């Protein structure tokens, strides 16, 4: 700068001002160039990622994002990657590039699903890159029957119109005939629990059960107080009543979820360490264990011995934590503990499922269980004495049972349960309790569908069609409809039956009013 001083001092004040202005403009031009280069690189990277995702050989899925700050785009890419890694043929697009023909193409049998990750900006506005879609597509009347979809809505509840664009898009899709795969997931200011819930839904669609969590839960301490099989002799997989008692303060209400941190089978952990010649008591640095054996109990174990030469610390550092598992809570705090209905699932290799294996087989009664309650406001009960229709199958009875307990405690008896399983002799979970509720008037109506008890398989959707007139009467009287159970099959079939009986317009109105809610998995 000293070399420039004589030149600078020789300039008139006006010339100095002009030079300074020129320097500012040059700096701004360089900044704009840098931003443009960075944006071009980002777009090229996004394009390469989108091309890679489209090469899958499985079912097609359209993943769409509308983002103001880039967060929705990041989540859409993570969503697409999870699906793509599972073999799905993913089309990843900005909402700005989505046309009505794109949505029509998504209805074909090879790609009948679309997932939308959209943000809301300001006081309820759509992000800028959604405006063309709003103008050119949402202003029209496309027929979207046959399209199944999910919406992840990002927002901030400190603003008046929380998740407004996500809610508007959800309602528009439903109004034009598309069927929701599951209830809209709303994320308040990046809430990690809501993002884990979305990731769980995507994992079910992808058929992936061991993908790492995007954000890890902070677990509390619970004790496995009871484990009891509910269906001995069943033609289906074993189902268990699980009771956990909190070792730390915890509370919840009907509709809430328990996120469980599973552990590996101790025998598998011991076998791995023996095979690698490692000391189970070797100290390691890990947030979830002080010894090698403890740390490995929480981590995904390798399928081969590619880490055979690794030190204990290197082994722990190389293995990601196990993902959480979600279970509908079947009890109330007044019951003294969280009660669950857990099916003993099996993986493709025949081994027990991760979460169900831990809870139903590997954990000893009295063992400590890592878990946390996740508030699930989308499935909390209706206000007041509104009639309630509860529909579910299998272990989906769990979430419905908690609501019936709450309604019984409140003296609210206008309740109708529609429940389905395989056989009445073996799979009528909590039969004595349900029939006591019927006898006491807590249940005004009970419809059961045991699919294997007759030549023609009967499911809960068939019972709903048979009860069309009472169903319309209950809804006209203000009833809410809550559905809990399997995402694949039951949820979509029940939605189709309800739409056939009540009409698409009524279903849209029930969803808008919070009178149609689902907890599906």
Short mmCIF file of C-alpha atoms in Angstrom, two decimals:
data_model
loop_
_atom_site.label_atom_id
_atom_site.label_comp_id
_atom_site.label_asym_id
_atom_site.label_seq_id
_atom_site.Cartn_x
_atom_site.Cartn_y
_atom_site.Cartn_z
CA UNK A 1 0.00 0.00 0.00
CA UNK A 2 3.01 2.31 0.67
CA UNK A 3 3.87 2.25 -3.07
CA UNK A 4 0.38 3.52 -3.84
CA UNK A 5 0.41 6.32 -1.30
CA UNK A 6 2.09 8.95 -3.59
CA UNK A 7 -0.37 8.09 -6.36
CA UNK A 8 -3.33 8.18 -4.00
CA UNK A 9 -2.23 11.49 -2.49
CA UNK A 10 -1.82 13.05 -5.94
CA UNK A 11 -5.50 12.47 -6.71
CA UNK A 12 -8.16 15.05 -6.14
CA UNK A 13 -10.90 14.21 -3.59
CA UNK A 14 -13.35 13.58 -6.43
CA UNK A 15 -10.94 11.21 -8.14
CA UNK A 16 -10.38 9.39 -4.86
CA UNK A 17 -14.14 8.92 -4.47
CA UNK A 18 -14.38 7.55 -8.01
CA UNK A 19 -11.47 5.14 -7.43
CA UNK A 20 -12.98 3.95 -4.16
CA UNK A 21 -16.32 3.39 -5.86
CA UNK A 22 -14.57 1.47 -8.62
CA UNK A 23 -12.84 -0.77 -6.09
CA UNK A 24 -16.15 -1.47 -4.36
CA UNK A 25 -17.78 -2.36 -7.69
CA UNK A 26 -14.86 -4.60 -8.62
CA UNK A 27 -15.05 -6.38 -5.26
CA UNK A 28 -18.81 -6.83 -5.67
CA UNK A 29 -18.29 -8.18 -9.20
CA UNK A 30 -15.76 -10.71 -7.87
CA UNK A 31 -18.19 -11.71 -5.09
CA UNK A 32 -21.00 -12.22 -7.63
CA UNK A 33 -18.66 -14.26 -9.82
CA UNK A 34 -17.68 -16.44 -6.87
CA UNK A 35 -21.36 -16.99 -5.99
CA UNK A 36 -22.15 -17.83 -9.62
CA UNK A 37 -19.26 -20.31 -9.81
CA UNK A 38 -20.31 -21.91 -6.52
CA UNK A 39 -23.94 -22.15 -7.68
CA UNK A 40 -22.86 -23.64 -11.01
CA UNK A 41 -20.77 -26.24 -9.18
CA UNK A 42 -23.70 -27.02 -6.88
CA UNK A 43 -26.03 -27.45 -9.84
CA UNK A 44 -23.54 -29.72 -11.63
CA UNK A 45 -23.15 -31.82 -8.47
CA UNK A 46 -26.93 -32.01 -8.05
CA UNK A 47 -27.30 -33.00 -11.70
CA UNK A 48 -24.70 -35.77 -11.34
CA UNK A 49 -26.43 -37.01 -8.17
CA UNK A 50 -29.82 -37.00 -9.91
CA UNK A 51 -28.43 -38.94 -12.88
CA UNK A 52 -26.86 -41.52 -10.58
CA UNK A 53 -30.11 -41.98 -8.68
CA UNK A 54 -32.10 -42.57 -11.86
CA UNK A 55 -30.14 -45.71 -12.75
CA UNK A 56 -31.83 -47.97 -10.19
CA UNK A 57 -33.71 -51.04 -11.37
CA UNK A 58 -36.44 -51.10 -8.72
CA UNK A 59 -39.74 -49.26 -8.45
CA UNK A 60 -39.65 -45.63 -9.51
CA UNK A 61 -40.13 -42.77 -7.05
CA UNK A 62 -40.37 -39.05 -7.78
CA UNK A 63 -38.64 -36.97 -5.07
CA UNK A 64 -39.37 -33.24 -5.22
CA UNK A 65 -37.98 -30.33 -3.22
CA UNK A 66 -38.92 -26.67 -2.80
CA UNK A 67 -36.35 -24.81 -0.76
CA UNK A 68 -35.64 -21.22 0.23
CA UNK A 69 -32.36 -21.75 2.10
CA UNK A 70 -31.27 -25.13 0.74
CA UNK A 71 -32.32 -27.25 3.73
CA UNK A 72 -35.27 -28.85 1.93
CA UNK A 73 -33.01 -29.69 -1.01
CA UNK A 74 -30.49 -31.35 1.34
CA UNK A 75 -33.24 -33.44 2.93
CA UNK A 76 -34.66 -34.37 -0.48
CA UNK A 77 -31.22 -35.54 -1.58
CA UNK A 78 -30.84 -37.62 1.61
CA UNK A 79 -34.32 -39.06 0.98
CA UNK A 80 -33.47 -39.87 -2.63
CA UNK A 81 -30.15 -41.43 -1.64
CA UNK A 82 -31.82 -43.72 0.90
CA UNK A 83 -34.26 -44.88 -1.78
CA UNK A 84 -31.56 -45.13 -4.45
CA UNK A 85 -29.24 -47.15 -2.22
CA UNK A 86 -32.10 -49.63 -1.83
CA UNK A 87 -32.33 -50.00 -5.62
CA UNK A 88 -35.25 -47.65 -6.35
CA UNK A 89 -35.21 -45.69 -9.60
CA UNK A 90 -35.39 -42.16 -8.27
CA UNK A 91 -36.21 -38.99 -10.17
CA UNK A 92 -35.02 -36.00 -8.13
CA UNK A 93 -36.41 -32.60 -9.14
CA UNK A 94 -36.91 -29.08 -7.93
CA UNK A 95 -40.60 -28.21 -7.69
CA UNK A 96 -39.83 -25.42 -10.17
CA UNK A 97 -39.18 -28.12 -12.80
CA UNK A 98 -42.20 -30.33 -12.04
CA UNK A 99 -45.02 -30.24 -14.56
CA UNK A 100 -48.50 -31.75 -14.63
CA UNK A 101 -47.24 -34.49 -17.01
CA UNK A 102 -44.54 -35.35 -14.44
CA UNK A 103 -47.23 -36.03 -11.85
CA UNK A 104 -49.25 -37.99 -14.40
CA UNK A 105 -46.16 -40.06 -15.24
CA UNK A 106 -45.65 -40.74 -11.54
CA UNK A 107 -49.02 -42.54 -11.53
CA UNK A 108 -47.88 -45.37 -13.79
CA UNK A 109 -47.47 -48.81 -12.18
CA UNK A 110 -43.69 -48.59 -12.31
CA UNK A 111 -43.62 -45.31 -10.38
CA UNK A 112 -46.79 -44.79 -8.37
CA UNK A 113 -45.14 -42.73 -5.60
CA UNK A 114 -43.99 -39.16 -5.12
CA UNK A 115 -42.35 -37.63 -2.05
CA UNK A 116 -42.38 -33.85 -1.55
CA UNK A 117 -39.94 -32.03 0.73
CA UNK A 118 -41.07 -28.41 0.92
CA UNK A 119 -40.37 -25.41 3.11
CA UNK A 120 -42.44 -22.40 4.11
CA UNK A 121 -40.83 -18.99 4.24
CA UNK A 122 -41.80 -15.71 5.88
CA UNK A 123 -45.34 -15.53 7.21
CA UNK A 124 -46.63 -18.61 5.42
CA UNK A 125 -45.26 -18.02 1.89
CA UNK A 126 -44.13 -20.67 -0.53
CA UNK A 127 -40.41 -20.65 -1.38
CA UNK A 128 -39.44 -18.82 -4.55
CA UNK A 129 -38.78 -21.98 -6.54
CA UNK A 130 -42.37 -23.13 -5.97
CA UNK A 131 -44.01 -20.17 -7.69
CA UNK A 132 -44.00 -21.55 -11.21
CA UNK A 133 -45.52 -24.83 -9.99
CA UNK A 134 -48.21 -22.88 -8.12
CA UNK A 135 -48.97 -20.76 -11.21
CA UNK A 136 -48.81 -23.44 -13.90
CA UNK A 137 -49.78 -26.68 -12.15
CA UNK A 138 -51.72 -25.97 -8.98
CA UNK A 139 -53.97 -23.57 -10.88
CA UNK A 140 -55.11 -26.48 -13.05
CA UNK A 141 -57.25 -29.53 -12.36
CA UNK A 142 -55.03 -32.57 -12.95
CA UNK A 143 -56.47 -36.01 -12.21
CA UNK A 144 -54.04 -37.61 -9.76
CA UNK A 145 -55.95 -40.79 -8.93
CA UNK A 146 -53.43 -43.62 -8.66
CA UNK A 147 -50.63 -41.43 -7.31
CA UNK A 148 -49.49 -42.16 -3.75
CA UNK A 149 -47.51 -39.44 -2.03
CA UNK A 150 -45.87 -38.21 1.16
CA UNK A 151 -45.14 -34.64 2.28
CA UNK A 152 -42.34 -33.44 4.54
CA UNK A 153 -43.25 -29.88 5.51
CA UNK A 154 -40.55 -27.63 6.98
CA UNK A 155 -41.50 -24.58 9.03
CA UNK A 156 -41.10 -22.57 12.20
CA UNK A 157 -43.92 -22.49 14.74
CA UNK A 158 -42.93 -19.00 15.92
CA UNK A 159 -44.60 -17.77 12.73
CA UNK A 160 -48.38 -17.56 12.48
CA UNK A 161 -48.84 -19.80 9.45
CA UNK A 162 -46.71 -22.78 10.41
CA UNK A 163 -45.83 -25.11 7.51
CA UNK A 164 -48.45 -23.32 5.43
CA UNK A 165 -47.12 -24.28 2.00
CA UNK A 166 -46.62 -27.92 2.96
CA UNK A 167 -50.18 -28.06 4.26
CA UNK A 168 -51.52 -26.37 1.12
CA UNK A 169 -49.64 -28.77 -1.16
CA UNK A 170 -50.85 -31.78 0.86
CA UNK A 171 -54.46 -30.64 0.61
CA UNK A 172 -54.14 -29.92 -3.13
CA UNK A 173 -52.74 -33.37 -3.87
CA UNK A 174 -55.51 -35.07 -1.88
CA UNK A 175 -58.20 -32.89 -3.47
CA UNK A 176 -57.13 -34.06 -6.93
CA UNK A 177 -57.28 -37.75 -6.08
CA UNK A 178 -53.76 -38.61 -4.89
CA UNK A 179 -53.64 -40.92 -1.86
CA UNK A 180 -51.37 -40.08 1.10
CA UNK A 181 -48.94 -42.85 2.02
CA UNK A 182 -48.88 -41.51 5.59
CA UNK A 183 -49.83 -38.36 7.43
CA UNK A 184 -47.89 -35.23 6.56
CA UNK A 185 -44.71 -34.94 8.65
CA UNK A 186 -44.19 -31.40 9.95
CA UNK A 187 -40.74 -30.24 11.08
CA UNK A 188 -40.56 -27.33 13.50
CA UNK A 189 -37.25 -25.48 13.12
CA UNK A 190 -35.31 -28.58 12.07
CA UNK A 191 -36.71 -30.79 14.86
CA UNK A 192 -34.51 -33.94 14.81
CA UNK A 193 -37.30 -36.24 16.05
CA UNK A 194 -39.59 -35.24 13.17
CA UNK A 195 -36.76 -35.82 10.70
CA UNK A 196 -36.14 -39.28 12.18
CA UNK A 197 -39.86 -40.00 11.78
CA UNK A 198 -39.72 -39.04 8.09
CA UNK A 199 -36.60 -41.15 7.61
CA UNK A 200 -38.43 -44.12 9.18
CA UNK A 201 -41.29 -43.74 6.69
CA UNK A 202 -38.85 -43.53 3.78
CA UNK A 203 -37.02 -46.59 5.13
CA UNK A 204 -40.25 -48.59 5.09
CA UNK A 205 -40.91 -47.55 1.48
CA UNK A 206 -37.34 -48.45 0.55
CA UNK A 207 -37.43 -51.76 2.40
CA UNK A 208 -34.34 -50.65 4.32
CA UNK A 209 -34.26 -51.39 8.05
CA UNK A 210 -30.67 -50.62 8.96
CA UNK A 211 -29.94 -47.22 7.41
CA UNK A 212 -28.23 -44.95 9.96
CA UNK A 213 -30.27 -42.23 11.63
CA UNK A 214 -29.89 -38.74 10.19
CA UNK A 215 -29.90 -37.48 13.78
CA UNK A 216 -29.39 -39.74 16.77
CA UNK A 217 -31.92 -39.71 19.64
CA UNK A 218 -30.83 -38.82 23.15
CA UNK A 219 -32.09 -41.88 24.96
CA UNK A 220 -33.32 -42.20 28.52
CA UNK A 221 -33.04 -45.24 30.78
CA UNK A 222 -35.80 -47.85 31.05
CA UNK A 223 -36.08 -51.35 32.52
CA UNK A 224 -37.59 -54.33 30.69
CA UNK A 225 -40.17 -55.28 33.30
CA UNK A 226 -42.30 -57.79 31.37
CA UNK A 227 -42.28 -59.78 28.14
CA UNK A 228 -45.23 -62.00 27.33
CA UNK A 229 -46.17 -63.70 24.06
CA UNK A 230 -49.68 -62.78 22.93
CA UNK A 231 -50.24 -65.32 20.14
CA UNK A 232 -48.90 -68.81 20.92
CA UNK A 233 -49.83 -71.20 18.11
CA UNK A 234 -50.41 -68.40 15.58
CA UNK A 235 -49.72 -69.07 11.89
CA UNK A 236 -47.95 -65.70 11.87
CA UNK A 237 -44.79 -64.44 13.55
CA UNK A 238 -44.78 -64.22 17.33
CA UNK A 239 -46.19 -61.04 18.85
CA UNK A 240 -45.29 -59.89 22.35
CA UNK A 241 -46.64 -57.61 25.03
CA UNK A 242 -43.61 -55.62 26.25
CA UNK A 243 -43.61 -53.49 29.39
CA UNK A 244 -40.87 -50.95 30.13
CA UNK A 245 -40.60 -48.99 33.36
CA UNK A 246 -38.81 -45.65 33.39
CA UNK A 247 -35.65 -45.27 35.48
CA UNK A 248 -35.80 -41.50 34.85
CA UNK A 249 -38.72 -39.08 34.75
CA UNK A 250 -40.88 -39.63 31.65
CA UNK A 251 -44.42 -38.81 30.61
CA UNK A 252 -46.54 -39.26 27.49
CA UNK A 253 -50.11 -39.36 26.26
CA UNK A 254 -52.15 -41.54 23.94
CA UNK A 255 -50.79 -41.34 20.42
CA UNK A 256 -47.14 -40.84 21.36
CA UNK A 257 -44.24 -42.96 20.10
CA UNK A 258 -41.37 -44.71 21.87
CA UNK A 259 -38.03 -44.53 20.07
CA UNK A 260 -35.95 -47.51 21.18
CA UNK A 261 -32.16 -47.77 20.86
CA UNK A 262 -31.64 -51.46 20.06
CA UNK A 263 -28.54 -53.51 20.81
CA UNK A 264 -26.96 -56.38 18.95
CA UNK A 265 -27.32 -59.98 20.06
CA UNK A 266 -24.59 -60.35 22.73
CA UNK A 267 -23.64 -63.70 21.22
CA UNK A 268 -22.92 -62.04 17.84
CA UNK A 269 -20.78 -59.38 19.51
CA UNK A 270 -18.81 -62.02 21.43
CA UNK A 271 -18.34 -64.13 18.29
CA UNK A 272 -17.00 -61.13 16.34
CA UNK A 273 -14.46 -60.24 19.01
CA UNK A 274 -13.32 -63.85 19.32
CA UNK A 275 -12.93 -64.12 15.56
CA UNK A 276 -10.83 -60.93 15.47
CA UNK A 277 -8.88 -61.88 18.57
CA UNK A 278 -9.92 -58.74 20.47
CA UNK A 279 -10.34 -58.30 24.20
CA UNK A 280 -13.99 -57.45 25.11
CA UNK A 281 -12.74 -55.38 28.06
CA UNK A 282 -10.36 -53.29 25.92
CA UNK A 283 -10.99 -49.58 26.70
CA UNK A 284 -12.22 -47.39 23.84
CA UNK A 285 -13.32 -43.80 23.46
CA UNK A 286 -17.04 -43.83 22.66
CA UNK A 287 -20.01 -41.86 23.90
CA UNK A 288 -22.03 -45.03 24.43
CA UNK A 289 -19.53 -47.44 25.97
CA UNK A 290 -16.31 -47.63 27.98
CA UNK A 291 -15.26 -51.07 26.78
CA UNK A 292 -15.04 -52.61 23.32
CA UNK A 293 -17.91 -55.02 24.03
CA UNK A 294 -20.19 -52.21 25.24
CA UNK A 295 -19.40 -49.96 22.29
CA UNK A 296 -19.94 -52.76 19.75
CA UNK A 297 -23.32 -53.62 21.25
CA UNK A 298 -24.62 -50.29 19.86
CA UNK A 299 -22.92 -50.40 16.46
CA UNK A 300 -23.64 -52.06 13.15
CA UNK A 301 -21.46 -55.15 13.06
CA UNK A 302 -19.43 -55.87 9.92
CA UNK A 303 -20.62 -58.71 7.68
CA UNK A 304 -17.06 -59.83 6.94
CA UNK A 305 -13.64 -59.69 8.54
CA UNK A 306 -12.35 -56.80 6.44
CA UNK A 307 -11.44 -55.01 9.69
CA UNK A 308 -9.52 -57.99 11.06
CA UNK A 309 -6.32 -55.97 11.50
CA UNK A 310 -8.04 -52.98 13.13
CA UNK A 311 -7.32 -51.92 16.69
CA UNK A 312 -10.27 -51.86 19.09
CA UNK A 313 -10.56 -48.07 18.73
CA UNK A 314 -10.29 -48.18 14.93
CA UNK A 315 -12.99 -50.87 14.83
CA UNK A 316 -15.38 -48.77 16.92
CA UNK A 317 -14.65 -45.63 14.89
CA UNK A 318 -15.35 -47.47 11.61
CA UNK A 319 -18.80 -48.78 12.59
CA UNK A 320 -21.88 -46.50 12.56
CA UNK A 321 -24.38 -46.53 15.47
CA UNK A 322 -27.45 -48.71 15.11
CA UNK A 323 -30.59 -46.86 13.98
CA UNK A 324 -33.50 -46.39 16.36
CA UNK A 325 -36.80 -48.24 16.13
CA UNK A 326 -40.26 -46.69 16.67
CA UNK A 327 -43.19 -48.30 18.50
CA UNK A 328 -46.67 -46.98 19.20
CA UNK A 329 -47.25 -46.71 22.94
CA UNK A 330 -50.14 -48.90 24.12
CA UNK A 331 -50.51 -47.54 27.67
CA UNK A 332 -50.89 -44.38 29.75
CA UNK A 333 -48.61 -43.01 32.48
CA UNK A 334 -51.24 -44.11 35.02
CA UNK A 335 -50.43 -47.71 34.05
CA UNK A 336 -46.97 -47.25 35.57
CA UNK A 337 -44.96 -47.96 32.43
CA UNK A 338 -44.81 -47.93 28.67
CA UNK A 339 -46.48 -50.97 27.12
CA UNK A 340 -45.78 -52.04 23.53
CA UNK A 341 -47.02 -54.68 21.09
CA UNK A 342 -43.97 -55.96 19.22
CA UNK A 343 -43.91 -58.45 16.36
CA UNK A 344 -40.80 -60.64 16.22
CA UNK A 345 -39.69 -59.75 12.71
CA UNK A 346 -37.03 -61.61 10.72
CA UNK A 347 -34.42 -60.18 8.40
CA UNK A 348 -33.70 -61.54 4.93
CA UNK A 349 -30.99 -63.83 6.35
CA UNK A 350 -33.45 -65.32 8.85
CA UNK A 351 -31.97 -63.55 11.87
CA UNK A 352 -34.27 -61.62 14.24
CA UNK A 353 -35.03 -58.02 13.33
CA UNK A 354 -32.94 -55.34 14.95
CA UNK A 355 -35.47 -53.73 17.30
CA UNK A 356 -37.83 -56.65 17.71
CA UNK A 357 -34.93 -59.07 18.23
CA UNK A 358 -33.57 -56.92 21.05
CA UNK A 359 -36.93 -56.49 22.80
CA UNK A 360 -38.39 -59.96 22.27
CA UNK A 361 -35.31 -62.22 22.47
CA UNK A 362 -31.89 -60.78 23.24
CA UNK A 363 -32.57 -58.44 26.17
CA UNK A 364 -33.07 -60.26 29.46
CA UNK A 365 -36.03 -59.33 31.64
CA UNK A 366 -34.80 -56.71 34.05
CA UNK A 367 -32.22 -55.43 31.54
CA UNK A 368 -31.79 -51.72 30.93
CA UNK A 369 -33.31 -50.47 27.66
CA UNK A 370 -32.37 -47.19 25.99
CA UNK A 371 -35.48 -45.36 24.80
CA UNK A 372 -37.14 -41.95 24.60
CA UNK A 373 -40.73 -40.80 24.23
CA UNK A 374 -41.42 -38.83 21.06
CA UNK A 375 -44.43 -36.56 21.19
CA UNK A 376 -46.68 -37.35 18.23
CA UNK A 377 -49.21 -34.52 18.19
CA UNK A 378 -50.51 -35.68 14.82
CA UNK A 379 -52.02 -38.74 16.57
CA UNK A 380 -53.18 -37.20 19.83
CA UNK A 381 -56.83 -37.75 20.69
CA UNK A 382 -59.73 -35.50 19.67
CA UNK A 383 -60.94 -32.77 21.97
CA UNK A 384 -64.06 -33.33 24.04
CA UNK A 385 -66.50 -36.19 23.71
CA UNK A 386 -66.34 -36.42 19.91
CA UNK A 387 -67.14 -39.96 18.64
CA UNK A 388 -64.01 -41.90 17.72
CA UNK A 389 -63.58 -44.63 15.11
CA UNK A 390 -60.38 -46.63 15.64
CA UNK A 391 -59.13 -48.83 12.79
CA UNK A 392 -56.05 -51.06 12.85
CA UNK A 393 -54.46 -54.41 12.22
CA UNK A 394 -51.87 -56.55 13.96
CA UNK A 395 -49.62 -54.76 16.42
CA UNK A 396 -51.24 -51.51 15.26
CA UNK A 397 -53.70 -52.25 18.05
CA UNK A 398 -51.10 -50.67 20.36
CA UNK A 399 -51.82 -47.05 19.44
CA UNK A 400 -55.58 -47.70 19.45
CA UNK A 401 -55.43 -49.36 22.88
CA UNK A 402 -53.86 -46.25 24.42
CA UNK A 403 -56.67 -44.11 23.02
CA UNK A 404 -59.32 -46.48 24.36
CA UNK A 405 -57.67 -46.39 27.78
CA UNK A 406 -57.71 -42.59 27.71
CA UNK A 407 -61.32 -42.49 26.58
CA UNK A 408 -62.37 -44.98 29.27
CA UNK A 409 -60.62 -42.92 31.96
CA UNK A 410 -62.40 -39.78 30.72
CA UNK A 411 -65.80 -41.48 30.61
CA UNK A 412 -66.07 -41.04 26.83
CA UNK A 413 -67.93 -44.06 25.46
CA UNK A 414 -68.78 -43.24 21.85
CA UNK A 415 -65.99 -45.46 20.50
CA UNK A 416 -65.95 -47.93 17.60
CA UNK A 417 -63.03 -50.36 17.13
CA UNK A 418 -62.34 -52.14 13.84
CA UNK A 419 -59.48 -54.61 14.32
CA UNK A 420 -58.00 -57.29 12.09
CA UNK A 421 -55.54 -60.16 12.49
CA UNK A 422 -55.09 -63.75 11.32
CA UNK A 423 -57.13 -66.02 13.61
CA UNK A 424 -59.51 -65.40 16.49
CA UNK A 425 -58.15 -68.39 18.40
CA UNK A 426 -54.55 -67.20 18.47
CA UNK A 427 -54.29 -63.56 17.34
CA UNK A 428 -57.03 -61.72 19.20
CA UNK A 429 -54.60 -59.51 21.15
CA UNK A 430 -55.85 -58.32 24.57
CA UNK A 431 -59.14 -60.09 23.97
CA UNK A 432 -60.35 -60.02 27.60
CA UNK A 433 -59.69 -56.28 27.85
CA UNK A 434 -61.46 -55.47 24.56
CA UNK A 435 -64.51 -57.56 25.39
CA UNK A 436 -64.67 -56.01 28.86
CA UNK A 437 -64.73 -52.58 27.21
CA UNK A 438 -67.56 -53.77 24.98
CA UNK A 439 -69.52 -55.15 27.95
CA UNK A 440 -68.96 -51.96 30.00
CA UNK A 441 -70.02 -49.67 27.16
CA UNK A 442 -66.59 -48.10 26.57
CA UNK A 443 -66.91 -49.59 23.10
CA UNK A 444 -70.20 -48.76 21.44
CA UNK A 445 -69.31 -51.00 18.50
CA UNK A 446 -66.69 -53.66 17.72
CA UNK A 447 -65.97 -55.13 14.29
CA UNK A 448 -63.36 -57.88 13.91
CA UNK A 449 -61.72 -59.25 10.77
CA UNK A 450 -59.77 -62.50 11.19
CA UNK A 451 -58.45 -63.18 7.72
CA UNK A 452 -57.69 -66.92 8.07
CA UNK A 453 -60.91 -68.01 9.79
CA UNK A 454 -62.83 -68.56 6.53
CA UNK A 455 -62.10 -69.51 2.92
CA UNK A 456 -62.31 -65.90 1.71
CA UNK A 457 -59.81 -63.62 3.42
CA UNK A 458 -61.51 -60.77 5.23
CA UNK A 459 -59.64 -57.63 6.24
CA UNK A 460 -60.57 -54.45 8.08
CA UNK A 461 -61.33 -52.59 4.84
CA UNK A 462 -64.00 -55.19 4.07
CA UNK A 463 -65.64 -54.59 7.45
CA UNK A 464 -65.69 -50.86 6.71
CA UNK A 465 -67.41 -51.42 3.37
CA UNK A 466 -69.98 -53.68 5.05
CA UNK A 467 -70.65 -50.98 7.65
CA UNK A 468 -70.99 -48.14 5.14
CA UNK A 469 -74.24 -46.72 6.50
CA UNK A 470 -73.19 -46.65 10.19
CA UNK A 471 -69.81 -45.23 9.12
CA UNK A 472 -71.47 -42.33 7.30
CA UNK A 473 -73.77 -41.75 10.27
CA UNK A 474 -70.90 -41.63 12.77
CA UNK A 475 -68.95 -39.18 10.60
CA UNK A 476 -72.05 -37.01 10.17
CA UNK A 477 -72.31 -36.99 13.97
CA UNK A 478 -68.81 -35.52 14.20
CA UNK A 479 -66.68 -38.67 14.56
CA UNK A 480 -62.91 -38.65 14.09
CA UNK A 481 -61.18 -41.57 12.36
CA UNK A 482 -57.81 -42.85 13.61
CA UNK A 483 -55.87 -45.57 11.74
CA UNK A 484 -52.89 -47.47 13.17
CA UNK A 485 -50.97 -50.34 11.61
CA UNK A 486 -49.02 -51.35 8.53
CA UNK A 487 -48.13 -48.76 5.92
CA UNK A 488 -47.91 -51.32 3.14
CA UNK A 489 -51.29 -52.82 2.37
CA UNK A 490 -53.63 -52.00 5.24
CA UNK A 491 -53.20 -48.23 5.31
CA UNK A 492 -53.77 -47.71 1.60
CA UNK A 493 -56.63 -50.22 1.44
CA UNK A 494 -58.38 -48.59 4.41
CA UNK A 495 -57.94 -45.15 2.85
CA UNK A 496 -59.47 -46.43 -0.40
CA UNK A 497 -62.42 -47.99 1.47
CA UNK A 498 -63.06 -44.83 3.47
CA UNK A 499 -62.92 -42.75 0.28
CA UNK A 500 -65.35 -45.13 -1.45
CA UNK A 501 -67.82 -44.91 1.45
CA UNK A 502 -67.47 -41.26 2.44
CA UNK A 503 -66.29 -39.59 -0.78
CA UNK A 504 -63.05 -37.80 -1.59
CA UNK A 505 -64.45 -34.42 -0.55
CA UNK A 506 -65.42 -35.66 2.90
CA UNK A 507 -62.03 -37.31 3.38
CA UNK A 508 -60.29 -34.05 2.47
CA UNK A 509 -62.49 -32.14 4.91
CA UNK A 510 -61.81 -34.66 7.70
CA UNK A 511 -58.06 -34.33 7.12
CA UNK A 512 -58.29 -30.52 7.11
CA UNK A 513 -60.22 -30.57 10.40
CA UNK A 514 -57.81 -33.03 12.02
CA UNK A 515 -60.53 -35.69 12.16
CA UNK A 516 -58.64 -38.22 9.98
CA UNK A 517 -55.28 -39.22 11.45
CA UNK A 518 -52.89 -42.10 10.88
CA UNK A 519 -49.97 -43.70 12.68
CA UNK A 520 -48.60 -46.18 10.16
CA UNK A 521 -45.29 -47.97 9.84
#
